[in-house]
mmCIF file of C-alpha atoms in Angstrom:
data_model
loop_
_atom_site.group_PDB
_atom_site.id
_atom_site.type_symbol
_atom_site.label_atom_id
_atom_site.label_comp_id
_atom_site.label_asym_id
_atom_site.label_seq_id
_atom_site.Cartn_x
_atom_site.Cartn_y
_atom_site.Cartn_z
ATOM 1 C CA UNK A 1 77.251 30.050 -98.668
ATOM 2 C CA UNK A 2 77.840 31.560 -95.152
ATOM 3 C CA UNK A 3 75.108 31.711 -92.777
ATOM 4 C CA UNK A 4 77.231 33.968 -90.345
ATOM 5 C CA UNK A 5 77.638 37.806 -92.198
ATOM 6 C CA UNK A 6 74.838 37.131 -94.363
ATOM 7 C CA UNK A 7 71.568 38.946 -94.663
ATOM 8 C CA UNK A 8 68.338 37.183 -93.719
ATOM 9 C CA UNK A 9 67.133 37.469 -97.032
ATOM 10 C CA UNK A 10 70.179 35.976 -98.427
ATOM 11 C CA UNK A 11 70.019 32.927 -95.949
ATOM 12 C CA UNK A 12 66.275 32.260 -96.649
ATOM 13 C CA UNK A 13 67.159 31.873 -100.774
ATOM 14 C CA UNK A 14 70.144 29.109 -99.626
ATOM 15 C CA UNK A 15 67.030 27.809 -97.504
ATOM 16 C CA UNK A 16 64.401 27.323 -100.187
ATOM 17 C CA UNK A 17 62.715 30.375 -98.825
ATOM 18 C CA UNK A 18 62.552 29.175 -95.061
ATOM 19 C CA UNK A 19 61.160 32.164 -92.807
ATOM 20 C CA UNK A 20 63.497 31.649 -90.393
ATOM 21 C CA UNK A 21 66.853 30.317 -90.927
ATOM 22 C CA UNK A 22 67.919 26.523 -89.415
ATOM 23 C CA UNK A 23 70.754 27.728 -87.303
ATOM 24 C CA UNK A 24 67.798 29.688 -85.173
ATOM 25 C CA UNK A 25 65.555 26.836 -85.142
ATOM 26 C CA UNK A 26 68.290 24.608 -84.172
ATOM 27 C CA UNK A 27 69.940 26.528 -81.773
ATOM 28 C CA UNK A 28 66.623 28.131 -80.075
ATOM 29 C CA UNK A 29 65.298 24.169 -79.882
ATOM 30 C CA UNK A 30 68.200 23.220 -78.295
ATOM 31 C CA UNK A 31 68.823 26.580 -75.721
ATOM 32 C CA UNK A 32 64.898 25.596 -75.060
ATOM 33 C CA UNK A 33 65.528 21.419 -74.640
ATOM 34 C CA UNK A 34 69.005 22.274 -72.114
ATOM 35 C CA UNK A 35 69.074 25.333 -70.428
ATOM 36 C CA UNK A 36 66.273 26.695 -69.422
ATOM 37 C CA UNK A 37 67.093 25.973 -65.992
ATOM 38 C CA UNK A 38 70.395 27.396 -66.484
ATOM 39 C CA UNK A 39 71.330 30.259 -65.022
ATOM 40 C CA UNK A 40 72.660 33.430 -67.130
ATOM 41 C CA UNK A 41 71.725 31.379 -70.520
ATOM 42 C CA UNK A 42 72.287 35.090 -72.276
ATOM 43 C CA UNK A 43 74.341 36.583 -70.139
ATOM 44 C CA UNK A 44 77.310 33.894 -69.185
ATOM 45 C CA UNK A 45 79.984 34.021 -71.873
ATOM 46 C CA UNK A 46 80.867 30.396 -73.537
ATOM 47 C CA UNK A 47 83.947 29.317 -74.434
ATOM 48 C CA UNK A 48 85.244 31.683 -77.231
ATOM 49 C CA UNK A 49 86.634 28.637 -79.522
ATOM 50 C CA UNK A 50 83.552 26.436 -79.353
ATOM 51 C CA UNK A 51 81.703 29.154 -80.627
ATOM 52 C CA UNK A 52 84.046 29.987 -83.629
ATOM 53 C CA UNK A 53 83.956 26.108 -84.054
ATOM 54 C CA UNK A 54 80.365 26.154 -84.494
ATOM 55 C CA UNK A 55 80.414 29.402 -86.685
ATOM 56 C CA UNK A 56 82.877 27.434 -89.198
ATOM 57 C CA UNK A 57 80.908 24.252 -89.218
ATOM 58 C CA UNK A 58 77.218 26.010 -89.487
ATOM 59 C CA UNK A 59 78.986 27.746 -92.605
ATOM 60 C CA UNK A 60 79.688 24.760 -94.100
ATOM 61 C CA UNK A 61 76.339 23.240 -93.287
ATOM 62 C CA UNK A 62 77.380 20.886 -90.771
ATOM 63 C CA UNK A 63 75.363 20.760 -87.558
ATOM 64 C CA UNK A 64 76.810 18.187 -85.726
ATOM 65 C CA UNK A 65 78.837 20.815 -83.283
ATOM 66 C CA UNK A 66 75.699 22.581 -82.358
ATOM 67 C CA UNK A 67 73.330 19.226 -81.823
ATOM 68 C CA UNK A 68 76.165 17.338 -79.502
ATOM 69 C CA UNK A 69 77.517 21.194 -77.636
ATOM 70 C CA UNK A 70 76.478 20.360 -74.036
ATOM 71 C CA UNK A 71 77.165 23.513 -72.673
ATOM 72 C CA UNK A 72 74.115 25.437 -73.153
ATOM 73 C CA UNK A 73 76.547 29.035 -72.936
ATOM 74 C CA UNK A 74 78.622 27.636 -75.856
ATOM 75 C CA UNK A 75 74.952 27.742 -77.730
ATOM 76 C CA UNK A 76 73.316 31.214 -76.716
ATOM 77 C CA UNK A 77 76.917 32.538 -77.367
ATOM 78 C CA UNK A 78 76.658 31.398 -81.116
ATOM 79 C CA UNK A 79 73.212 32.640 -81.182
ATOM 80 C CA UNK A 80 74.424 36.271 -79.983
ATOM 81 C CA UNK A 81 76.945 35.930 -82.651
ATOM 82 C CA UNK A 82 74.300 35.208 -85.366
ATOM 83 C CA UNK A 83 72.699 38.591 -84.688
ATOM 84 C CA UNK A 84 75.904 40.330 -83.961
ATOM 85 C CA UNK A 85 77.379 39.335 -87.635
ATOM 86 C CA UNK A 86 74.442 39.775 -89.645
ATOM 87 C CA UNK A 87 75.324 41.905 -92.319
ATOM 88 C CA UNK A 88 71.955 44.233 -91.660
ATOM 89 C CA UNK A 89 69.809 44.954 -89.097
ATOM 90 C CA UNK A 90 67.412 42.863 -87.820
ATOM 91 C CA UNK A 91 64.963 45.969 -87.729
ATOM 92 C CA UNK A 92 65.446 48.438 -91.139
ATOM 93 C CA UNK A 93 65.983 52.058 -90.687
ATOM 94 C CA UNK A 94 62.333 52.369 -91.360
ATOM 95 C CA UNK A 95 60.945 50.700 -88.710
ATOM 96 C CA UNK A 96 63.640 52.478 -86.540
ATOM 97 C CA UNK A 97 61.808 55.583 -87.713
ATOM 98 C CA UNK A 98 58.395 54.319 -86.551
ATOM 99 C CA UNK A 99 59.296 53.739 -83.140
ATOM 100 C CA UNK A 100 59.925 57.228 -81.405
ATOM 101 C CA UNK A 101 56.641 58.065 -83.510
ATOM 102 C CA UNK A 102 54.951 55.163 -82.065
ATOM 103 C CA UNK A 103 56.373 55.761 -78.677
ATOM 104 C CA UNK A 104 54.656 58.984 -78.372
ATOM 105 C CA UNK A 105 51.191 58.337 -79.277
ATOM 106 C CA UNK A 106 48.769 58.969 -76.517
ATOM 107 C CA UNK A 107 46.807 56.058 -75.689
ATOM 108 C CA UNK A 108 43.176 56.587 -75.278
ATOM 109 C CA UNK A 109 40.568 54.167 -72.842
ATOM 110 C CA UNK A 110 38.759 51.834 -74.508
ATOM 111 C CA UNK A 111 37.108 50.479 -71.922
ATOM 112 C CA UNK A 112 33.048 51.213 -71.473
ATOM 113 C CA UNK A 113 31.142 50.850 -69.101
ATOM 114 C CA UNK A 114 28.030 48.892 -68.995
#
């Protein structure tokens, strides 16, 4: 089954019910292990192909591409890709609802003073 274009829900039943699906571990671990003193990690652009290479192998659940990719742009680009491709939003229309609600709420001071 394809990991890119699916839902999360779908990925976590190919995953025994993981919570958060390998190709985020993976890539996050790595992005975390390489590039942290990289500048741009989310907003350089890696090469197009590597990326669609990776795509077609984590599909086929082969993760060879994304452990040995050196360039850490080549990685956060597949990542963007992930959430770009999903088939539905990270965030339901529900919780899209909430948030203007929540957004408006007047916050009162907690604080005492002793």
């Amino acid at each position: 089954e394809a990991v890119f274009g699916s839902t999360l829900s779908q990925i976590s039943q190919q995953e025994g019910g993981a919570l958060v699906p390998r190709f985020l571990r993976v890539v996050t671990e790595l992005i975390e292990a390489r590039g942290l003193d990289t500048d741009g990690i989310y907003r350089v652009s890696g090469n197009l192909s590597a990326i669609q290479k990776i795509r077609c192998s984590v599909d086929q659940d082969k993760y060879s591409l994304v452990v040995n990719e050196e360039d850490v742009h080549v990685l956060s680009g597949s990542l963007k890709l992930f959430f770009r491709e999903l088939a539905e939003s990270v965030f339901s229309s529900l919780l899209y609802e909430g948030i203007p609600a929540g957004s408006q709420t007047e916050w009162k001071d907690t604080t005492h003073q002793v």
